[in-house]
């Protein structure tokens, strides 16, 4: 309570439901995205080059393991009376497919720029997409683009560490090795609203 100086506990699973509140950080980014209509200013692109030997089917399975573990990567944002709410999709509804493009080397930079500059529709699409550019020398360049509403510097590091673990396990013929998280970001958002109130 306020009198004791103790904050209420963050309850796992509290964010479950059809529509749940967004955090204040998510609300700010959602509002900026509405104001900038169609802008890619909040895209966070990462490019990974594989010299060869990468199995894109395995990589796609590993990416979906990461998406299943991290609920913000399978979340859409819907407006109700002008206010944003988040809807966490079930993993099977948020399945990520790597788009594959055969590209000449001299067309790679333009392709990467196109992917980095393509905006997200946060109401209908999850905030992560992946495109693999397959080059004539058999190397593959993977363009991963996330919206900032679902990631930050710390989260990006966790994302790639989990992806590396998941890919190694899948490449060895195993299933997912990523344990479900006890507390999701939506749980934190619901807790934040309870502690600080709806106005922020």
mmCIF file with all atom_site columns, C-alpha atoms in Angstrom:
data_model
loop_
_atom_site.group_PDB
_atom_site.id
_atom_site.type_symbol
_atom_site.label_atom_id
_atom_site.label_alt_id
_atom_site.label_comp_id
_atom_site.label_asym_id
_atom_site.label_entity_id
_atom_site.label_seq_id
_atom_site.pdbx_PDB_ins_code
_atom_site.Cartn_x
_atom_site.Cartn_y
_atom_site.Cartn_z
_atom_site.occupancy
_atom_site.B_iso_or_equiv
_atom_site.pdbx_formal_charge
_atom_site.auth_seq_id
_atom_site.auth_comp_id
_atom_site.auth_asym_id
_atom_site.auth_atom_id
_atom_site.pdbx_PDB_model_num
ATOM 1   C CA . UNK A 1 1   ? 0.000   0.000   0.000   1.00 0.00 ? 1   UNK A CA 1
ATOM 2   C CA . UNK A 1 2   ? 1.081   3.638   -0.345  1.00 0.00 ? 2   UNK A CA 1
ATOM 3   C CA . UNK A 1 3   ? 1.246   4.010   3.414   1.00 0.00 ? 3   UNK A CA 1
ATOM 4   C CA . UNK A 1 4   ? 3.669   1.144   3.872   1.00 0.00 ? 4   UNK A CA 1
ATOM 5   C CA . UNK A 1 5   ? 5.813   2.156   0.902   1.00 0.00 ? 5   UNK A CA 1
ATOM 6   C CA . UNK A 1 6   ? 5.416   -1.299  -0.611  1.00 0.00 ? 6   UNK A CA 1
ATOM 7   C CA . UNK A 1 7   ? 4.312   -1.803  -4.192  1.00 0.00 ? 7   UNK A CA 1
ATOM 8   C CA . UNK A 1 8   ? 1.855   -4.562  -5.068  1.00 0.00 ? 8   UNK A CA 1
ATOM 9   C CA . UNK A 1 9   ? 3.363   -7.707  -6.507  1.00 0.00 ? 9   UNK A CA 1
ATOM 10  C CA . UNK A 1 10  ? 3.678   -8.192  -10.247 1.00 0.00 ? 10  UNK A CA 1
ATOM 11  C CA . UNK A 1 11  ? 1.312   -11.074 -10.939 1.00 0.00 ? 11  UNK A CA 1
ATOM 12  C CA . UNK A 1 12  ? 2.198   -13.574 -13.693 1.00 0.00 ? 12  UNK A CA 1
ATOM 13  C CA . UNK A 1 13  ? -0.624  -14.046 -16.146 1.00 0.00 ? 13  UNK A CA 1
ATOM 14  C CA . UNK A 1 14  ? -2.325  -10.814 -15.174 1.00 0.00 ? 14  UNK A CA 1
ATOM 15  C CA . UNK A 1 15  ? -2.060  -9.575  -18.751 1.00 0.00 ? 15  UNK A CA 1
ATOM 16  C CA . UNK A 1 16  ? -4.017  -12.488 -20.203 1.00 0.00 ? 16  UNK A CA 1
ATOM 17  C CA . UNK A 1 17  ? -7.190  -11.656 -22.087 1.00 0.00 ? 17  UNK A CA 1
ATOM 18  C CA . UNK A 1 18  ? -8.524  -10.405 -25.380 1.00 0.00 ? 18  UNK A CA 1
ATOM 19  C CA . UNK A 1 19  ? -7.375  -6.806  -24.970 1.00 0.00 ? 19  UNK A CA 1
ATOM 20  C CA . UNK A 1 20  ? -5.091  -5.589  -22.194 1.00 0.00 ? 20  UNK A CA 1
ATOM 21  C CA . UNK A 1 21  ? -3.641  -2.159  -21.374 1.00 0.00 ? 21  UNK A CA 1
ATOM 22  C CA . UNK A 1 22  ? -0.381  -1.013  -22.903 1.00 0.00 ? 22  UNK A CA 1
ATOM 23  C CA . UNK A 1 23  ? 2.535   0.273   -20.861 1.00 0.00 ? 23  UNK A CA 1
ATOM 24  C CA . UNK A 1 24  ? 3.235   4.005   -20.852 1.00 0.00 ? 24  UNK A CA 1
ATOM 25  C CA . UNK A 1 25  ? 6.270   3.471   -23.094 1.00 0.00 ? 25  UNK A CA 1
ATOM 26  C CA . UNK A 1 26  ? 4.156   1.502   -25.574 1.00 0.00 ? 26  UNK A CA 1
ATOM 27  C CA . UNK A 1 27  ? 1.451   4.176   -25.489 1.00 0.00 ? 27  UNK A CA 1
ATOM 28  C CA . UNK A 1 28  ? 3.990   6.896   -26.296 1.00 0.00 ? 28  UNK A CA 1
ATOM 29  C CA . UNK A 1 29  ? 5.387   4.931   -29.249 1.00 0.00 ? 29  UNK A CA 1
ATOM 30  C CA . UNK A 1 30  ? 1.895   4.068   -30.474 1.00 0.00 ? 30  UNK A CA 1
ATOM 31  C CA . UNK A 1 31  ? 0.880   7.734   -30.393 1.00 0.00 ? 31  UNK A CA 1
ATOM 32  C CA . UNK A 1 32  ? 4.048   8.747   -32.254 1.00 0.00 ? 32  UNK A CA 1
ATOM 33  C CA . UNK A 1 33  ? 3.352   6.070   -34.863 1.00 0.00 ? 33  UNK A CA 1
ATOM 34  C CA . UNK A 1 34  ? -0.170  7.466   -35.356 1.00 0.00 ? 34  UNK A CA 1
ATOM 35  C CA . UNK A 1 35  ? 1.158   11.007  -35.728 1.00 0.00 ? 35  UNK A CA 1
ATOM 36  C CA . UNK A 1 36  ? 3.848   9.932   -38.182 1.00 0.00 ? 36  UNK A CA 1
ATOM 37  C CA . UNK A 1 37  ? 1.380   7.812   -40.212 1.00 0.00 ? 37  UNK A CA 1
ATOM 38  C CA . UNK A 1 38  ? 3.306   5.363   -42.371 1.00 0.00 ? 38  UNK A CA 1
ATOM 39  C CA . UNK A 1 39  ? 6.740   6.392   -41.128 1.00 0.00 ? 39  UNK A CA 1
ATOM 40  C CA . UNK A 1 40  ? 9.533   3.870   -40.594 1.00 0.00 ? 40  UNK A CA 1
ATOM 41  C CA . UNK A 1 41  ? 11.222  6.134   -38.030 1.00 0.00 ? 41  UNK A CA 1
ATOM 42  C CA . UNK A 1 42  ? 10.688  3.584   -35.247 1.00 0.00 ? 42  UNK A CA 1
ATOM 43  C CA . UNK A 1 43  ? 11.864  0.551   -37.196 1.00 0.00 ? 43  UNK A CA 1
ATOM 44  C CA . UNK A 1 44  ? 14.879  -1.233  -35.709 1.00 0.00 ? 44  UNK A CA 1
ATOM 45  C CA . UNK A 1 45  ? 16.640  -3.102  -38.552 1.00 0.00 ? 45  UNK A CA 1
ATOM 46  C CA . UNK A 1 46  ? 19.417  -5.660  -38.080 1.00 0.00 ? 46  UNK A CA 1
ATOM 47  C CA . UNK A 1 47  ? 21.353  -7.342  -40.889 1.00 0.00 ? 47  UNK A CA 1
ATOM 48  C CA . UNK A 1 48  ? 23.062  -10.722 -40.434 1.00 0.00 ? 48  UNK A CA 1
ATOM 49  C CA . UNK A 1 49  ? 25.266  -12.205 -43.150 1.00 0.00 ? 49  UNK A CA 1
ATOM 50  C CA . UNK A 1 50  ? 25.727  -15.974 -43.378 1.00 0.00 ? 50  UNK A CA 1
ATOM 51  C CA . UNK A 1 51  ? 28.676  -17.158 -45.458 1.00 0.00 ? 51  UNK A CA 1
ATOM 52  C CA . UNK A 1 52  ? 26.830  -20.322 -46.378 1.00 0.00 ? 52  UNK A CA 1
ATOM 53  C CA . UNK A 1 53  ? 25.411  -23.402 -44.777 1.00 0.00 ? 53  UNK A CA 1
ATOM 54  C CA . UNK A 1 54  ? 22.494  -21.704 -43.059 1.00 0.00 ? 54  UNK A CA 1
ATOM 55  C CA . UNK A 1 55  ? 19.287  -23.742 -43.251 1.00 0.00 ? 55  UNK A CA 1
ATOM 56  C CA . UNK A 1 56  ? 16.459  -21.241 -43.687 1.00 0.00 ? 56  UNK A CA 1
ATOM 57  C CA . UNK A 1 57  ? 13.801  -23.758 -42.653 1.00 0.00 ? 57  UNK A CA 1
ATOM 58  C CA . UNK A 1 58  ? 15.665  -24.354 -39.401 1.00 0.00 ? 58  UNK A CA 1
ATOM 59  C CA . UNK A 1 59  ? 16.188  -20.619 -38.948 1.00 0.00 ? 59  UNK A CA 1
ATOM 60  C CA . UNK A 1 60  ? 12.476  -19.999 -39.457 1.00 0.00 ? 60  UNK A CA 1
ATOM 61  C CA . UNK A 1 61  ? 11.617  -22.620 -36.826 1.00 0.00 ? 61  UNK A CA 1
ATOM 62  C CA . UNK A 1 62  ? 14.112  -21.022 -34.423 1.00 0.00 ? 62  UNK A CA 1
ATOM 63  C CA . UNK A 1 63  ? 12.658  -17.562 -35.026 1.00 0.00 ? 63  UNK A CA 1
ATOM 64  C CA . UNK A 1 64  ? 9.214   -18.897 -34.201 1.00 0.00 ? 64  UNK A CA 1
ATOM 65  C CA . UNK A 1 65  ? 10.581  -20.415 -30.990 1.00 0.00 ? 65  UNK A CA 1
ATOM 66  C CA . UNK A 1 66  ? 11.737  -16.913 -30.021 1.00 0.00 ? 66  UNK A CA 1
ATOM 67  C CA . UNK A 1 67  ? 8.412   -15.358 -31.041 1.00 0.00 ? 67  UNK A CA 1
ATOM 68  C CA . UNK A 1 68  ? 6.561   -17.910 -28.915 1.00 0.00 ? 68  UNK A CA 1
ATOM 69  C CA . UNK A 1 69  ? 8.716   -17.101 -25.877 1.00 0.00 ? 69  UNK A CA 1
ATOM 70  C CA . UNK A 1 70  ? 8.563   -13.311 -26.158 1.00 0.00 ? 70  UNK A CA 1
ATOM 71  C CA . UNK A 1 71  ? 4.941   -12.137 -26.273 1.00 0.00 ? 71  UNK A CA 1
ATOM 72  C CA . UNK A 1 72  ? 5.709   -8.569  -27.509 1.00 0.00 ? 72  UNK A CA 1
ATOM 73  C CA . UNK A 1 73  ? 6.838   -10.133 -30.802 1.00 0.00 ? 73  UNK A CA 1
ATOM 74  C CA . UNK A 1 74  ? 3.345   -11.578 -31.333 1.00 0.00 ? 74  UNK A CA 1
ATOM 75  C CA . UNK A 1 75  ? 1.336   -8.576  -30.215 1.00 0.00 ? 75  UNK A CA 1
ATOM 76  C CA . UNK A 1 76  ? -0.901  -6.243  -32.206 1.00 0.00 ? 76  UNK A CA 1
ATOM 77  C CA . UNK A 1 77  ? -2.143  -2.862  -31.007 1.00 0.00 ? 77  UNK A CA 1
ATOM 78  C CA . UNK A 1 78  ? -5.765  -1.828  -31.404 1.00 0.00 ? 78  UNK A CA 1
ATOM 79  C CA . UNK A 1 79  ? -7.480  1.460   -30.595 1.00 0.00 ? 79  UNK A CA 1
ATOM 80  C CA . UNK A 1 80  ? -10.572 1.569   -28.397 1.00 0.00 ? 80  UNK A CA 1
ATOM 81  C CA . UNK A 1 81  ? -12.124 5.036   -28.064 1.00 0.00 ? 81  UNK A CA 1
ATOM 82  C CA . UNK A 1 82  ? -8.828  6.526   -29.188 1.00 0.00 ? 82  UNK A CA 1
ATOM 83  C CA . UNK A 1 83  ? -6.704  4.660   -26.649 1.00 0.00 ? 83  UNK A CA 1
ATOM 84  C CA . UNK A 1 84  ? -4.339  1.799   -27.550 1.00 0.00 ? 84  UNK A CA 1
ATOM 85  C CA . UNK A 1 85  ? -4.682  -1.696  -26.153 1.00 0.00 ? 85  UNK A CA 1
ATOM 86  C CA . UNK A 1 86  ? -2.530  -4.718  -26.886 1.00 0.00 ? 86  UNK A CA 1
ATOM 87  C CA . UNK A 1 87  ? -3.711  -8.121  -28.013 1.00 0.00 ? 87  UNK A CA 1
ATOM 88  C CA . UNK A 1 88  ? -1.196  -10.952 -27.541 1.00 0.00 ? 88  UNK A CA 1
ATOM 89  C CA . UNK A 1 89  ? -1.760  -13.503 -30.302 1.00 0.00 ? 89  UNK A CA 1
ATOM 90  C CA . UNK A 1 90  ? -1.422  -17.229 -29.789 1.00 0.00 ? 90  UNK A CA 1
ATOM 91  C CA . UNK A 1 91  ? 1.838   -18.527 -31.321 1.00 0.00 ? 91  UNK A CA 1
ATOM 92  C CA . UNK A 1 92  ? 0.019   -20.336 -34.120 1.00 0.00 ? 92  UNK A CA 1
ATOM 93  C CA . UNK A 1 93  ? -1.715  -17.079 -35.128 1.00 0.00 ? 93  UNK A CA 1
ATOM 94  C CA . UNK A 1 94  ? 1.553   -15.140 -35.092 1.00 0.00 ? 94  UNK A CA 1
ATOM 95  C CA . UNK A 1 95  ? 3.671   -17.600 -37.033 1.00 0.00 ? 95  UNK A CA 1
ATOM 96  C CA . UNK A 1 96  ? 6.545   -15.835 -38.773 1.00 0.00 ? 96  UNK A CA 1
ATOM 97  C CA . UNK A 1 97  ? 7.537   -16.768 -42.312 1.00 0.00 ? 97  UNK A CA 1
ATOM 98  C CA . UNK A 1 98  ? 10.917  -15.722 -43.669 1.00 0.00 ? 98  UNK A CA 1
ATOM 99  C CA . UNK A 1 99  ? 10.400  -14.025 -47.016 1.00 0.00 ? 99  UNK A CA 1
ATOM 100 C CA . UNK A 1 100 ? 13.030  -15.347 -49.428 1.00 0.00 ? 100 UNK A CA 1
ATOM 101 C CA . UNK A 1 101 ? 14.418  -13.292 -52.294 1.00 0.00 ? 101 UNK A CA 1
ATOM 102 C CA . UNK A 1 102 ? 17.046  -14.241 -54.834 1.00 0.00 ? 102 UNK A CA 1
ATOM 103 C CA . UNK A 1 103 ? 19.095  -11.104 -55.347 1.00 0.00 ? 103 UNK A CA 1
ATOM 104 C CA . UNK A 1 104 ? 22.105  -10.021 -57.356 1.00 0.00 ? 104 UNK A CA 1
ATOM 105 C CA . UNK A 1 105 ? 24.899  -8.604  -55.226 1.00 0.00 ? 105 UNK A CA 1
ATOM 106 C CA . UNK A 1 106 ? 24.530  -5.121  -56.695 1.00 0.00 ? 106 UNK A CA 1
ATOM 107 C CA . UNK A 1 107 ? 20.842  -5.087  -55.735 1.00 0.00 ? 107 UNK A CA 1
ATOM 108 C CA . UNK A 1 108 ? 21.381  -6.043  -52.098 1.00 0.00 ? 108 UNK A CA 1
ATOM 109 C CA . UNK A 1 109 ? 21.736  -2.558  -50.613 1.00 0.00 ? 109 UNK A CA 1
ATOM 110 C CA . UNK A 1 110 ? 18.525  -1.393  -52.263 1.00 0.00 ? 110 UNK A CA 1
ATOM 111 C CA . UNK A 1 111 ? 16.696  -4.472  -51.005 1.00 0.00 ? 111 UNK A CA 1
ATOM 112 C CA . UNK A 1 112 ? 17.923  -3.951  -47.453 1.00 0.00 ? 112 UNK A CA 1
ATOM 113 C CA . UNK A 1 113 ? 16.963  -0.273  -47.544 1.00 0.00 ? 113 UNK A CA 1
ATOM 114 C CA . UNK A 1 114 ? 13.500  -1.183  -48.809 1.00 0.00 ? 114 UNK A CA 1
ATOM 115 C CA . UNK A 1 115 ? 12.962  -3.614  -45.929 1.00 0.00 ? 115 UNK A CA 1
ATOM 116 C CA . UNK A 1 116 ? 14.274  -1.185  -43.313 1.00 0.00 ? 116 UNK A CA 1
ATOM 117 C CA . UNK A 1 117 ? 12.012  1.548   -44.664 1.00 0.00 ? 117 UNK A CA 1
ATOM 118 C CA . UNK A 1 118 ? 8.785   -0.429  -44.890 1.00 0.00 ? 118 UNK A CA 1
ATOM 119 C CA . UNK A 1 119 ? 6.430   0.704   -42.094 1.00 0.00 ? 119 UNK A CA 1
ATOM 120 C CA . UNK A 1 120 ? 4.479   -1.608  -39.813 1.00 0.00 ? 120 UNK A CA 1
ATOM 121 C CA . UNK A 1 121 ? 0.712   -1.549  -39.429 1.00 0.00 ? 121 UNK A CA 1
ATOM 122 C CA . UNK A 1 122 ? 0.645   -2.148  -35.684 1.00 0.00 ? 122 UNK A CA 1
ATOM 123 C CA . UNK A 1 123 ? -3.095  -2.883  -35.684 1.00 0.00 ? 123 UNK A CA 1
ATOM 124 C CA . UNK A 1 124 ? -2.907  -5.804  -38.092 1.00 0.00 ? 124 UNK A CA 1
ATOM 125 C CA . UNK A 1 125 ? 0.700   -7.032  -38.188 1.00 0.00 ? 125 UNK A CA 1
ATOM 126 C CA . UNK A 1 126 ? 3.034   -8.241  -35.479 1.00 0.00 ? 126 UNK A CA 1
ATOM 127 C CA . UNK A 1 127 ? 6.104   -6.010  -34.964 1.00 0.00 ? 127 UNK A CA 1
ATOM 128 C CA . UNK A 1 128 ? 8.729   -8.355  -36.463 1.00 0.00 ? 128 UNK A CA 1
ATOM 129 C CA . UNK A 1 129 ? 9.476   -9.434  -40.009 1.00 0.00 ? 129 UNK A CA 1
ATOM 130 C CA . UNK A 1 130 ? 12.334  -11.339 -41.625 1.00 0.00 ? 130 UNK A CA 1
ATOM 131 C CA . UNK A 1 131 ? 13.627  -11.356 -45.192 1.00 0.00 ? 131 UNK A CA 1
ATOM 132 C CA . UNK A 1 132 ? 16.433  -13.584 -46.492 1.00 0.00 ? 132 UNK A CA 1
ATOM 133 C CA . UNK A 1 133 ? 18.343  -12.315 -49.526 1.00 0.00 ? 133 UNK A CA 1
ATOM 134 C CA . UNK A 1 134 ? 19.928  -15.281 -51.299 1.00 0.00 ? 134 UNK A CA 1
ATOM 135 C CA . UNK A 1 135 ? 22.989  -14.191 -53.298 1.00 0.00 ? 135 UNK A CA 1
ATOM 136 C CA . UNK A 1 136 ? 24.651  -15.844 -56.322 1.00 0.00 ? 136 UNK A CA 1
ATOM 137 C CA . UNK A 1 137 ? 27.657  -16.951 -54.234 1.00 0.00 ? 137 UNK A CA 1
ATOM 138 C CA . UNK A 1 138 ? 25.258  -19.025 -52.048 1.00 0.00 ? 138 UNK A CA 1
ATOM 139 C CA . UNK A 1 139 ? 25.622  -16.676 -49.094 1.00 0.00 ? 139 UNK A CA 1
ATOM 140 C CA . UNK A 1 140 ? 22.500  -15.410 -47.354 1.00 0.00 ? 140 UNK A CA 1
ATOM 141 C CA . UNK A 1 141 ? 21.861  -11.975 -45.880 1.00 0.00 ? 141 UNK A CA 1
ATOM 142 C CA . UNK A 1 142 ? 19.059  -11.899 -43.324 1.00 0.00 ? 142 UNK A CA 1
ATOM 143 C CA . UNK A 1 143 ? 17.222  -8.634  -42.710 1.00 0.00 ? 143 UNK A CA 1
ATOM 144 C CA . UNK A 1 144 ? 15.341  -8.608  -39.412 1.00 0.00 ? 144 UNK A CA 1
ATOM 145 C CA . UNK A 1 145 ? 13.183  -5.572  -38.741 1.00 0.00 ? 145 UNK A CA 1
ATOM 146 C CA . UNK A 1 146 ? 11.435  -4.944  -35.432 1.00 0.00 ? 146 UNK A CA 1
ATOM 147 C CA . UNK A 1 147 ? 9.285   -2.024  -34.402 1.00 0.00 ? 147 UNK A CA 1
ATOM 148 C CA . UNK A 1 148 ? 10.626  -0.115  -31.407 1.00 0.00 ? 148 UNK A CA 1
ATOM 149 C CA . UNK A 1 149 ? 7.303   -0.734  -29.610 1.00 0.00 ? 149 UNK A CA 1
ATOM 150 C CA . UNK A 1 150 ? 8.484   -4.349  -29.143 1.00 0.00 ? 150 UNK A CA 1
ATOM 151 C CA . UNK A 1 151 ? 12.203  -3.920  -28.511 1.00 0.00 ? 151 UNK A CA 1
ATOM 152 C CA . UNK A 1 152 ? 15.010  -1.807  -27.098 1.00 0.00 ? 152 UNK A CA 1
ATOM 153 C CA . UNK A 1 153 ? 18.771  -2.226  -26.787 1.00 0.00 ? 153 UNK A CA 1
ATOM 154 C CA . UNK A 1 154 ? 18.583  -4.737  -23.932 1.00 0.00 ? 154 UNK A CA 1
ATOM 155 C CA . UNK A 1 155 ? 15.742  -6.700  -25.528 1.00 0.00 ? 155 UNK A CA 1
ATOM 156 C CA . UNK A 1 156 ? 17.626  -6.903  -28.821 1.00 0.00 ? 156 UNK A CA 1
ATOM 157 C CA . UNK A 1 157 ? 20.557  -8.602  -27.101 1.00 0.00 ? 157 UNK A CA 1
ATOM 158 C CA . UNK A 1 158 ? 18.234  -11.129 -25.448 1.00 0.00 ? 158 UNK A CA 1
ATOM 159 C CA . UNK A 1 159 ? 16.479  -11.732 -28.781 1.00 0.00 ? 159 UNK A CA 1
ATOM 160 C CA . UNK A 1 160 ? 19.684  -12.694 -30.583 1.00 0.00 ? 160 UNK A CA 1
ATOM 161 C CA . UNK A 1 161 ? 20.995  -14.789 -27.690 1.00 0.00 ? 161 UNK A CA 1
ATOM 162 C CA . UNK A 1 162 ? 17.729  -16.744 -27.687 1.00 0.00 ? 162 UNK A CA 1
ATOM 163 C CA . UNK A 1 163 ? 17.797  -17.061 -31.482 1.00 0.00 ? 163 UNK A CA 1
ATOM 164 C CA . UNK A 1 164 ? 21.321  -18.478 -31.394 1.00 0.00 ? 164 UNK A CA 1
ATOM 165 C CA . UNK A 1 165 ? 20.300  -21.059 -28.777 1.00 0.00 ? 165 UNK A CA 1
ATOM 166 C CA . UNK A 1 166 ? 17.133  -21.978 -30.624 1.00 0.00 ? 166 UNK A CA 1
ATOM 167 C CA . UNK A 1 167 ? 18.920  -22.362 -33.963 1.00 0.00 ? 167 UNK A CA 1
ATOM 168 C CA . UNK A 1 168 ? 21.623  -24.595 -32.463 1.00 0.00 ? 168 UNK A CA 1
ATOM 169 C CA . UNK A 1 169 ? 18.977  -26.854 -30.911 1.00 0.00 ? 169 UNK A CA 1
ATOM 170 C CA . UNK A 1 170 ? 16.881  -27.029 -34.079 1.00 0.00 ? 170 UNK A CA 1
ATOM 171 C CA . UNK A 1 171 ? 19.939  -27.648 -36.275 1.00 0.00 ? 171 UNK A CA 1
ATOM 172 C CA . UNK A 1 172 ? 20.860  -30.578 -34.023 1.00 0.00 ? 172 UNK A CA 1
ATOM 173 C CA . UNK A 1 173 ? 17.447  -32.111 -34.680 1.00 0.00 ? 173 UNK A CA 1
ATOM 174 C CA . UNK A 1 174 ? 15.825  -31.130 -31.404 1.00 0.00 ? 174 UNK A CA 1
ATOM 175 C CA . UNK A 1 175 ? 12.774  -29.099 -30.504 1.00 0.00 ? 175 UNK A CA 1
ATOM 176 C CA . UNK A 1 176 ? 12.526  -25.783 -28.766 1.00 0.00 ? 176 UNK A CA 1
ATOM 177 C CA . UNK A 1 177 ? 14.889  -25.280 -25.825 1.00 0.00 ? 177 UNK A CA 1
ATOM 178 C CA . UNK A 1 178 ? 13.476  -21.883 -24.844 1.00 0.00 ? 178 UNK A CA 1
ATOM 179 C CA . UNK A 1 179 ? 11.543  -22.072 -21.601 1.00 0.00 ? 179 UNK A CA 1
ATOM 180 C CA . UNK A 1 180 ? 8.322   -20.009 -21.307 1.00 0.00 ? 180 UNK A CA 1
ATOM 181 C CA . UNK A 1 181 ? 8.799   -16.776 -19.381 1.00 0.00 ? 181 UNK A CA 1
ATOM 182 C CA . UNK A 1 182 ? 7.075   -16.641 -16.000 1.00 0.00 ? 182 UNK A CA 1
ATOM 183 C CA . UNK A 1 183 ? 6.175   -12.965 -16.433 1.00 0.00 ? 183 UNK A CA 1
ATOM 184 C CA . UNK A 1 184 ? 5.273   -11.331 -19.739 1.00 0.00 ? 184 UNK A CA 1
ATOM 185 C CA . UNK A 1 185 ? 5.551   -7.684  -20.718 1.00 0.00 ? 185 UNK A CA 1
ATOM 186 C CA . UNK A 1 186 ? 1.748   -7.466  -20.748 1.00 0.00 ? 186 UNK A CA 1
ATOM 187 C CA . UNK A 1 187 ? 1.800   -8.489  -17.069 1.00 0.00 ? 187 UNK A CA 1
ATOM 188 C CA . UNK A 1 188 ? 4.154   -5.580  -16.378 1.00 0.00 ? 188 UNK A CA 1
ATOM 189 C CA . UNK A 1 189 ? 1.896   -3.181  -18.317 1.00 0.00 ? 189 UNK A CA 1
ATOM 190 C CA . UNK A 1 190 ? -1.146  -4.261  -16.278 1.00 0.00 ? 190 UNK A CA 1
ATOM 191 C CA . UNK A 1 191 ? 0.867   -3.888  -13.050 1.00 0.00 ? 191 UNK A CA 1
ATOM 192 C CA . UNK A 1 192 ? 2.114   -0.439  -14.078 1.00 0.00 ? 192 UNK A CA 1
ATOM 193 C CA . UNK A 1 193 ? -1.430  0.752   -14.750 1.00 0.00 ? 193 UNK A CA 1
ATOM 194 C CA . UNK A 1 194 ? -2.589  -0.578  -11.386 1.00 0.00 ? 194 UNK A CA 1
ATOM 195 C CA . UNK A 1 195 ? 0.232   1.138   -9.504  1.00 0.00 ? 195 UNK A CA 1
ATOM 196 C CA . UNK A 1 196 ? 0.368   4.463   -11.345 1.00 0.00 ? 196 UNK A CA 1
ATOM 197 C CA . UNK A 1 197 ? -3.168  4.736   -12.696 1.00 0.00 ? 197 UNK A CA 1
ATOM 198 C CA . UNK A 1 198 ? -4.453  5.143   -16.241 1.00 0.00 ? 198 UNK A CA 1
ATOM 199 C CA . UNK A 1 199 ? -3.297  8.712   -16.796 1.00 0.00 ? 199 UNK A CA 1
ATOM 200 C CA . UNK A 1 200 ? 0.432   7.977   -16.477 1.00 0.00 ? 200 UNK A CA 1
#
